[in-house]
Coordinates of C-alpha atoms and ligand atoms in Angstrom, one line a residue:
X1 CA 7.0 25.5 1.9
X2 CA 8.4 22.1 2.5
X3 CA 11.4 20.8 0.3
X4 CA 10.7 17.0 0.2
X5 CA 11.2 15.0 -3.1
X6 CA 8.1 15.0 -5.4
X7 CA 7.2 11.8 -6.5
X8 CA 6.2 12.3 -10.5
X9 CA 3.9 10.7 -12.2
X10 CA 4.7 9.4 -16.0
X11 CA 3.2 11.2 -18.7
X12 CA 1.0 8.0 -19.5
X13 CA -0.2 7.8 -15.8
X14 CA -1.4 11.7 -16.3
X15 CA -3.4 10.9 -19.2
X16 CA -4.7 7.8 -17.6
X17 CA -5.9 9.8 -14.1
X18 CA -7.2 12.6 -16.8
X19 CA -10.1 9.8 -17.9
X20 CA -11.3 9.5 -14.2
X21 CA -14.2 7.3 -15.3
X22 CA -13.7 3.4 -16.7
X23 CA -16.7 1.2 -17.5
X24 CA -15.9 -2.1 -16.3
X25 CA -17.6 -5.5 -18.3
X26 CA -17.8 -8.7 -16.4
X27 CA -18.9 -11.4 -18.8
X28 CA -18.3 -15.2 -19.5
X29 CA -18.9 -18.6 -18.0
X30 CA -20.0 -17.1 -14.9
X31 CA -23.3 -15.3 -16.9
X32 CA -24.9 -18.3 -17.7
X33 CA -24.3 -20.7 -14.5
X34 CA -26.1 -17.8 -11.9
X35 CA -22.5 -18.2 -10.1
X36 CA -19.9 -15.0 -9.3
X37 CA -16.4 -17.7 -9.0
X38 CA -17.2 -20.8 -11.5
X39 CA -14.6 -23.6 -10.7
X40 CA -13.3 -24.2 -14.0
X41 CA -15.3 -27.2 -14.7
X42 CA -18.3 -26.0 -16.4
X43 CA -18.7 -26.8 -19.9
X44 CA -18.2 -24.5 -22.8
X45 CA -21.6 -25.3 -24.2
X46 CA -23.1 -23.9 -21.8
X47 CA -21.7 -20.3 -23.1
X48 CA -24.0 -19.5 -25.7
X49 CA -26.0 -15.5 -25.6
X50 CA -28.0 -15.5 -28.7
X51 CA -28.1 -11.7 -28.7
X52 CA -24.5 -10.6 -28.2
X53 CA -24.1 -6.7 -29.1
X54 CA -20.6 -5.6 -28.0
X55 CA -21.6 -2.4 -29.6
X56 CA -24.3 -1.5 -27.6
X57 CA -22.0 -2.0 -24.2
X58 CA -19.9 0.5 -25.4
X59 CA -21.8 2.8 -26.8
X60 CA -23.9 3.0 -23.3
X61 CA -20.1 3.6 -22.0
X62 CA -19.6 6.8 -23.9
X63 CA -23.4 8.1 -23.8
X64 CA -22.9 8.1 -20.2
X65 CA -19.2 9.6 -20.2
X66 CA -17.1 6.8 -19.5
X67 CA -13.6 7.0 -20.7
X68 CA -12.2 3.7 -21.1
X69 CA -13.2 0.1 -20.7
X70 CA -12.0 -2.8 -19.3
X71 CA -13.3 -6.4 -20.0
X72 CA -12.9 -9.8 -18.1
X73 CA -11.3 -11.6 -20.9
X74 CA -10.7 -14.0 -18.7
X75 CA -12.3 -14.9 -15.1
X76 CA -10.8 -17.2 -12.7
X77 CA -12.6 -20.0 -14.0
X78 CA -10.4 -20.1 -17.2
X79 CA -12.8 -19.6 -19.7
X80 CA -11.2 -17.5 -22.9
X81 CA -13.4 -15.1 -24.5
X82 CA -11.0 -15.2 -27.4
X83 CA -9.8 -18.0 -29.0
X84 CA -6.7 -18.8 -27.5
X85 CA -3.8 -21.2 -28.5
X86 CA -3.2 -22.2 -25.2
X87 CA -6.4 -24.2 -24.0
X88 CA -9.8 -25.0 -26.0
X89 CA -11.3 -24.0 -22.6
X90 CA -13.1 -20.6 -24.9
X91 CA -15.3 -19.5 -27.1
X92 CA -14.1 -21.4 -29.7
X93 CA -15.1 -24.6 -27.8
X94 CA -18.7 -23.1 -27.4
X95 CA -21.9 -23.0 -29.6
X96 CA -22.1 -19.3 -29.5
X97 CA -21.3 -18.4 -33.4
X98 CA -20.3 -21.9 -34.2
X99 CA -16.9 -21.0 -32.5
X100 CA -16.2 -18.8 -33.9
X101 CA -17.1 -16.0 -31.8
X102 CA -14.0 -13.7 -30.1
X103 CA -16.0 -11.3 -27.7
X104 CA -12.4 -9.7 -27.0
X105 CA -12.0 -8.5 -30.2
X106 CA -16.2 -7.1 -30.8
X107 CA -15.2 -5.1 -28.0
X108 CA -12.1 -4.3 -28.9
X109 CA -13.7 -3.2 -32.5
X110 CA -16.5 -1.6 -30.7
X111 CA -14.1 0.4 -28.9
X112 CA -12.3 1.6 -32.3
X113 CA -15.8 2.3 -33.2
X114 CA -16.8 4.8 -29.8
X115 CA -12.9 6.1 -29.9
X116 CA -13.3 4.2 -26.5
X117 CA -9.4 3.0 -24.6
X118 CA -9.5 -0.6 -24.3
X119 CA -8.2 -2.7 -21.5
X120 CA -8.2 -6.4 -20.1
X121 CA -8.2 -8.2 -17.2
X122 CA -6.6 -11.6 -17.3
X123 CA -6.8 -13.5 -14.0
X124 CA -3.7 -15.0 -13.5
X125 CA -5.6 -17.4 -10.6
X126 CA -7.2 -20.4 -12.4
X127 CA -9.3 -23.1 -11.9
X128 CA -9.6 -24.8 -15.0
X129 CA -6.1 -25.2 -16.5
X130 CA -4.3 -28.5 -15.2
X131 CA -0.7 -27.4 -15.4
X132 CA -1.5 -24.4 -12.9
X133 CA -0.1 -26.4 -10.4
X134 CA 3.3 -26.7 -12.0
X135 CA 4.6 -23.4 -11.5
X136 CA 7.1 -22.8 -14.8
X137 CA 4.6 -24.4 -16.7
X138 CA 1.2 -22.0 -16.0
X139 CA 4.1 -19.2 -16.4
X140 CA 4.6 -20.1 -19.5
X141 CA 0.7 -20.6 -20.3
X142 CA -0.2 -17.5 -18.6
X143 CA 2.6 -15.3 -20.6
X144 CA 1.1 -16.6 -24.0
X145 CA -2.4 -15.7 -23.0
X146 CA -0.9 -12.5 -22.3
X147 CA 1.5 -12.0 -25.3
X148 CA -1.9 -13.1 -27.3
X149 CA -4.3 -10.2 -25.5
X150 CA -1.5 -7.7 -26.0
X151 CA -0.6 -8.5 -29.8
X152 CA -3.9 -9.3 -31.6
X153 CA -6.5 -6.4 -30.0
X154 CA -5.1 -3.2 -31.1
X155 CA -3.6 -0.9 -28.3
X156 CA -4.5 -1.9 -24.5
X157 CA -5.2 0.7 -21.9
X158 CA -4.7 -1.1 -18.9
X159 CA -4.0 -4.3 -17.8
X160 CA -6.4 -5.6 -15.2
X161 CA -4.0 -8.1 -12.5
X162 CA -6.8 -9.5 -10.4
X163 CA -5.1 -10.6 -6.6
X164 CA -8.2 -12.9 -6.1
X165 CA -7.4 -16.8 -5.2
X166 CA -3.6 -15.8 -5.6
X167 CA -2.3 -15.0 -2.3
X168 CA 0.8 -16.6 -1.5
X169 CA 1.4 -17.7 -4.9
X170 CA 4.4 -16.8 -7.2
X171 CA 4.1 -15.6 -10.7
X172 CA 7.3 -15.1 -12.9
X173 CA 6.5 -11.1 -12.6
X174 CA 9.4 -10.3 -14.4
X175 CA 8.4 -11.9 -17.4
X176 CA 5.1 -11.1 -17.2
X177 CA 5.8 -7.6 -16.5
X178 CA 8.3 -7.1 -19.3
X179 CA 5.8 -8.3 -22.3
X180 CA 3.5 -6.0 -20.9
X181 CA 6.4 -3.7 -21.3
X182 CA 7.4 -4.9 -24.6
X183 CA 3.6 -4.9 -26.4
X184 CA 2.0 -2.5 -24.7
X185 CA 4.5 0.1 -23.2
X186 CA 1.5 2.3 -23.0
X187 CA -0.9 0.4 -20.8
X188 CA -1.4 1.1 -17.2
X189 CA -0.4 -2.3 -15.0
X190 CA -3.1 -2.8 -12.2
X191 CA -2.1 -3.9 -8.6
X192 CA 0.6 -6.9 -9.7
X193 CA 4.2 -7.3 -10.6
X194 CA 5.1 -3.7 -11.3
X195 CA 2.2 -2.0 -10.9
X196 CA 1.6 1.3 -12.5
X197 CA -1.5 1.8 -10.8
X198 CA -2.8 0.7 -7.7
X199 CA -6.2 -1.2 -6.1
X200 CA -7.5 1.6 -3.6
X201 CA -8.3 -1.4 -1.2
X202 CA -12.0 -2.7 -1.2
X203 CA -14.9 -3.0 -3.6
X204 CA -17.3 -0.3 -2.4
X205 CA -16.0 1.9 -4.9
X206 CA -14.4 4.5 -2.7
X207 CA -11.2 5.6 -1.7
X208 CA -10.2 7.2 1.5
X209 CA -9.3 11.5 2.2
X210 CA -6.7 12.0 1.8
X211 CA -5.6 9.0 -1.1
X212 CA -2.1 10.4 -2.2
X213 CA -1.0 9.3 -5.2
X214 CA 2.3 8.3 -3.7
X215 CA 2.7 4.8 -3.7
X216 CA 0.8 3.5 -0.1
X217 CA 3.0 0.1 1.5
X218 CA -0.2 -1.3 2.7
X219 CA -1.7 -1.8 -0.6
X220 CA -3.1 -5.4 -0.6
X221 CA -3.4 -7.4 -3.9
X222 CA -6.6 -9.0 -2.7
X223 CA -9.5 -8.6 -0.4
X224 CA -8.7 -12.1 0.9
X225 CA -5.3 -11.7 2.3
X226 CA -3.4 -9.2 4.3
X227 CA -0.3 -9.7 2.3
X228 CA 0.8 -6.5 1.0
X229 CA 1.6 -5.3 -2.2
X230 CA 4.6 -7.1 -3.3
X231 CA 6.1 -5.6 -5.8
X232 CA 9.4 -5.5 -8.4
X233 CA 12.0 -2.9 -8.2
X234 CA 11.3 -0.2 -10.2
X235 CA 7.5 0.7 -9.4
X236 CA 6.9 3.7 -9.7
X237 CA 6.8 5.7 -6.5
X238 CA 4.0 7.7 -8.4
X239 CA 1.4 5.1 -8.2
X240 CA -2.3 6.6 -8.3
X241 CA -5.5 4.0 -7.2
X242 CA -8.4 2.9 -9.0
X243 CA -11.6 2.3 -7.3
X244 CA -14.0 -0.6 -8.7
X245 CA -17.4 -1.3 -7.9
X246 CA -20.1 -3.6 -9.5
X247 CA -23.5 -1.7 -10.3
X248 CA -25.2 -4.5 -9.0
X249 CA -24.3 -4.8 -5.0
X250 CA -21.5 -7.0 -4.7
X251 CA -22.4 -8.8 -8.2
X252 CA -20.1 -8.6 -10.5
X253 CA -21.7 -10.8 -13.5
X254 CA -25.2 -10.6 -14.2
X255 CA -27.3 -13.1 -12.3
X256 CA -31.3 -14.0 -13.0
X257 CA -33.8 -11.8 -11.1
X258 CA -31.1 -9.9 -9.6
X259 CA -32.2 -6.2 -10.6
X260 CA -32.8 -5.7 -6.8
X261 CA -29.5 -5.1 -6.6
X262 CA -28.8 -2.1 -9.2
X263 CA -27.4 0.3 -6.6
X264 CA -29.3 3.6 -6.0
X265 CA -28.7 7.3 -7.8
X266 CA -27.6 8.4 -4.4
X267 CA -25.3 5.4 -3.7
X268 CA -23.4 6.2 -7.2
X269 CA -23.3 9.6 -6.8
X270 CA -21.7 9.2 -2.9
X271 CA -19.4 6.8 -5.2
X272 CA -18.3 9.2 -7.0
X273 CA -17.7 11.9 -4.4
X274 CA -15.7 9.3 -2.5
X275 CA -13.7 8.1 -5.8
X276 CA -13.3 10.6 -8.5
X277 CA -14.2 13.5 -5.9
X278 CA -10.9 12.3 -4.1
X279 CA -8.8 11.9 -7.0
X280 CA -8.9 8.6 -7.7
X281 CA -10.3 6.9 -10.9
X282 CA -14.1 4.9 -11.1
X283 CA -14.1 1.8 -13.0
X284 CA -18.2 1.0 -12.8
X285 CA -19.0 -2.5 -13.8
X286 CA -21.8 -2.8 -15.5
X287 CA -22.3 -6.6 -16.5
X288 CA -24.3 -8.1 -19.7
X289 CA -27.0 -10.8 -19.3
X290 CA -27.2 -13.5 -20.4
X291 CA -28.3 -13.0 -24.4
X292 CA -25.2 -10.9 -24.0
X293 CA -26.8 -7.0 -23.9
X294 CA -26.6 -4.9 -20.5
X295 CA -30.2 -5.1 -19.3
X296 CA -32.2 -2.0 -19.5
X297 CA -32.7 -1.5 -15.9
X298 CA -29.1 -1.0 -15.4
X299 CA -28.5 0.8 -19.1
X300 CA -31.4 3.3 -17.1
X301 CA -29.5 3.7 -14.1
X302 CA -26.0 4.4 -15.6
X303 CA -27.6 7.1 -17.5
X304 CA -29.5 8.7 -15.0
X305 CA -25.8 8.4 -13.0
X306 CA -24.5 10.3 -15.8
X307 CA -27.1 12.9 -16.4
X308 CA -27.1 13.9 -12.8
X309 CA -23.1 14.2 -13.0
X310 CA -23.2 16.1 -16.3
X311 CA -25.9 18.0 -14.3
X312 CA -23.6 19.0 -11.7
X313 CA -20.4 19.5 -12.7
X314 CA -20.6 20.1 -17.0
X315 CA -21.0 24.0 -16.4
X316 CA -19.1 25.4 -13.3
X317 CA -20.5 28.9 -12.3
X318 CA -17.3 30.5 -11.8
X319 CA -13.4 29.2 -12.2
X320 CA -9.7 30.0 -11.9
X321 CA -6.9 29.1 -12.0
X322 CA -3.1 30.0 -11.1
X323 CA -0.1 29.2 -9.0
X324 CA 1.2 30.2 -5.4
X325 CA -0.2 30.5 -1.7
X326 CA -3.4 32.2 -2.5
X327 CA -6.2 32.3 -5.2
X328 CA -8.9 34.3 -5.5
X329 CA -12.0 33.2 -7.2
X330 CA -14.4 36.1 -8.4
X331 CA -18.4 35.4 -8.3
X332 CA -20.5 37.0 -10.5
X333 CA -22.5 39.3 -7.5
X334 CA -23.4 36.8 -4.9
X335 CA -24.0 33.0 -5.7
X336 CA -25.1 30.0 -3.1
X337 CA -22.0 27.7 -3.1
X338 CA -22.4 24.3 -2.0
X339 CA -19.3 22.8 -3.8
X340 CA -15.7 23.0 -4.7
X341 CA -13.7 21.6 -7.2
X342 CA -10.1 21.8 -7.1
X343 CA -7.3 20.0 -9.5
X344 CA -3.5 20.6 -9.3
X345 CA -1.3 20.1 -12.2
X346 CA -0.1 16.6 -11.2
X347 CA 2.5 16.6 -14.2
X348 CA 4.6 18.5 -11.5
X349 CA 3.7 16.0 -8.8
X350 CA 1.4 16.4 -5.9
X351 CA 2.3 19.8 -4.3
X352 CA -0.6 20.6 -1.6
X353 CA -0.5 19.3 1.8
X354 CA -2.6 21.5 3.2
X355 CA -5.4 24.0 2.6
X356 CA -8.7 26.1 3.2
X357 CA -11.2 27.6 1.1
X358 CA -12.7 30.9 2.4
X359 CA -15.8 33.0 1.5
X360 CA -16.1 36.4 1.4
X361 CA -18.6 38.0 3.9
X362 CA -19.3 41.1 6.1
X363 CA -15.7 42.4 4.4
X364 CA -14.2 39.4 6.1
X365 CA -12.7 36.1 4.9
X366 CA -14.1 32.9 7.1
X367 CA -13.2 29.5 6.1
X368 CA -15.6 27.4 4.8
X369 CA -13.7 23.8 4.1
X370 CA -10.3 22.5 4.7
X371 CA -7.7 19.4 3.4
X372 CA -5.1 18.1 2.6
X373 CA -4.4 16.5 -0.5
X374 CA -5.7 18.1 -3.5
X375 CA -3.8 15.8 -6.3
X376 CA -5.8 15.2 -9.7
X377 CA -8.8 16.0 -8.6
X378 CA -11.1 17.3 -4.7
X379 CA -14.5 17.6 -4.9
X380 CA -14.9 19.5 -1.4
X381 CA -18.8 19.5 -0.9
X382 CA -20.0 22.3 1.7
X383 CA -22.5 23.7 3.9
X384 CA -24.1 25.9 1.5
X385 CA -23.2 29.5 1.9
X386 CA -24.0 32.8 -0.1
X387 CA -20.4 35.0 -1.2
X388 CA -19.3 37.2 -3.6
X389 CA -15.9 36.0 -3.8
X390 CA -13.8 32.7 -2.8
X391 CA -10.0 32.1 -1.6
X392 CA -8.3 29.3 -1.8
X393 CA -5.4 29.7 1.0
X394 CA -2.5 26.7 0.7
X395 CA -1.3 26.5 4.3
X396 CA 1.5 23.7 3.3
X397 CA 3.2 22.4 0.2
X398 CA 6.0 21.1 -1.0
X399 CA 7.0 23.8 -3.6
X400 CA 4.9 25.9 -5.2
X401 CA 1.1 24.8 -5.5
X402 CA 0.0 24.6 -9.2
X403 CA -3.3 24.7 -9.4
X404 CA -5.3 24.2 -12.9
X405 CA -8.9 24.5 -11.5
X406 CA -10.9 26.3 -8.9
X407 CA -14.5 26.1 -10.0
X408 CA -17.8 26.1 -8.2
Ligands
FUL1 C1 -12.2 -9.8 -7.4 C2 -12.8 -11.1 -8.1 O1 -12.7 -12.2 -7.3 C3 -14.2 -10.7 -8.5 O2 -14.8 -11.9 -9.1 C4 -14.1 -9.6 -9.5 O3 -13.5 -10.0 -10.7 C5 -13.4 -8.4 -8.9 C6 -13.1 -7.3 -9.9 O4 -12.2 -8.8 -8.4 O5 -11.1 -9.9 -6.8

């Protein structure tokens, strides 16, 4: 048993790893020009959905499980979907409700409604706003946008720090930083400034084995740099990852004739393995058209996602829990095991290093599946085998495992 120092995570970054599953929204200019990166000079008018039901977004989130939701309330093309003070680049500018529309706070209600966490993204890149070329100036812009979001929509979750179009650009993190600090003390900060939680590193959804929740130095804040994270004194060396994916291939907002792209039961499920199965969070975007309802095609999909999840891992046919070196788990007679979840009690930081799991057979004990970190969560699928009885054996850790699940 090793004696290195634990990083810990904060009480708020438990609770936030305990919802494992965010449903993310892309909407906005982007949904009506068939585009994924407007560049800030399409007009308002053209943001009008006749049909917009913020309600039924979230409500498809929690039918299907997810736990929180993030929305773009503003993409890099600098269109507000609330009706900012800073720029009349927004809904209010737009024909949709006469202007007086706020899609940030119908989701934000919506969310009230479902008992849903909210969250935002606010790009700090963008390609409308004139002064963003005058450094103090856009600081200033961006910070009221921000103060804004984090005053007038009820608690946040998370704050969504997109890296995209900003590489080698400064932001005045510290101020940035602190009114999240100052608003929102509760929200988890996404992959800028001081991030409380990190990007995992690509847009396919999945994180590596082993993804420790310790924070990782070559944590990019874009797919279009190699720049690493840079980040202010006093992140947290706790700093667990978030993997995001679009539904629909590599689209993010919904685009005409595009259903082609839904990805497969199979391809979300291997997501999920690969995210959540190796203790990272899912945030699934799932993008509204352009009358401003998620399309049914991808409403079916995300349900049959979460039918075949609830499916698998709602009722576990045997589970423990305990601390120390070894754990047994006792079967009911013999039962075909094909997978194993496992879930330390991160509150005490990430103990295992090392382990195997074991079955019982022939009065012997043969292993079965190995690995390293354990963390939040391991979904450790196997070759199926038939046993009576399962061991969990921790070969390293630093102090004494803690482990809070152990279910087949
Ligand atoms: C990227 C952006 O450029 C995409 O448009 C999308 O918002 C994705 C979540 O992040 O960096």
């Amino acid at each position: 048993m090793g004696n290195e120092e634990l990083a810990l995570p904060s009480k708020q970054q438990v609770a936030w790893q305990n919802l494992e599953l965010g449903f993310y929204v892309h909407f906005g200019m982007n949904t009506f020009c068939d585009q994924e990166w407007g560049d800030g000079t399409d007009p308002p008018e053209k943001f009008n959905p006749t049909n917009l039901d913020a309600n039924q977004w979230v409500r498809l989130a929690k039918e299907a499980g997810f736990q929180y939701f993030v929305l773009t309330a503003k993409h890099h093309d600098g269109v507000c979907l609330w009706p900012t003070e800073t720029t009349d680049y927004s809904v209010k500018s737009s024909p949709w409700k006469g202007g007086k529309g706020v899609v940030v706070r119908e989701c934000a209600e919506a969310c009230v409604e479902f008992d849903m966490p909210f969250g935002v993204y606010l790009s700090p890149w963008d390609r409308h706003e004139p002064c963003y070329t005058d450094k103090k100036a856009y600081d200033d812009f961006y910070c009221q946008q921000l103060t804004e979001l984090l005053t007038q929509y009820g608690p946040i979750i998370e704050v969504w720090f997109d890296g995209a179009g900003s590489e080698n650009r400064e932001y005045d993190w510290e101020r940035i930083i602190g009114i999240v600090k100052k608003y929102q003390p509760d929200a988890m900060i996404f992959n800028m400034g001081q991030p409380t939680i990190r990007w995992v590193g690509n847009e396919d959804g999945v994180a590596p084995y082993p993804c420790w929740n310790t924070r990782n130095t070559d944590a990019k804040i874009s797919m279009f740099t190699d720049q690493e994270g840079q980040w202010l004194p006093g992140t947290p060396k706790w700093l667990p990852a978030e993997c995001d994916v679009p539904l629909r291939g590599e689209h993010w907002f919904w685009h005409p004739n595009d259903e082609h792209n839904i990805r497969s039961l199979d391809n979300l499920l291997d997501i999920y393995y690969r995210s959540v199965g190796h203790g990272t969070n899912l945030l699934l975007n799932v993008t509204p058209d352009n009358q401003g309802l998620i399309p049914d095609a991808d409403r079916q999909r995300v349900l049959e996602f979460a039918r075949e999840i609830e499916k698998r891992f709602a009722t576990p046919l045997a589970r423990t829990a305990g601390e120390g070196d070894e754990l047994i788990l006792e079967l009911s007679g013999e039962v075909e095991v094909d997978t194993v979840m496992l879930q330390e009690d991160i509150q005490h930081g990430e103990r295992v290093r090392k382990y195997v799991i074991e079955s019982f057979e022939d009065g012997g004990w043969y292993v079965i599946g190995e690995g390293s970190a354990i963390g939040h969560k391991r979904i450790q699928q196997i070759t199926p085998v038939k046993t009576t009885k399962l061991r969990l054996r921790v070969i390293e850790s630093v102090k004494e495992a803690k482990i809070i699940d152990f279910t087949i």
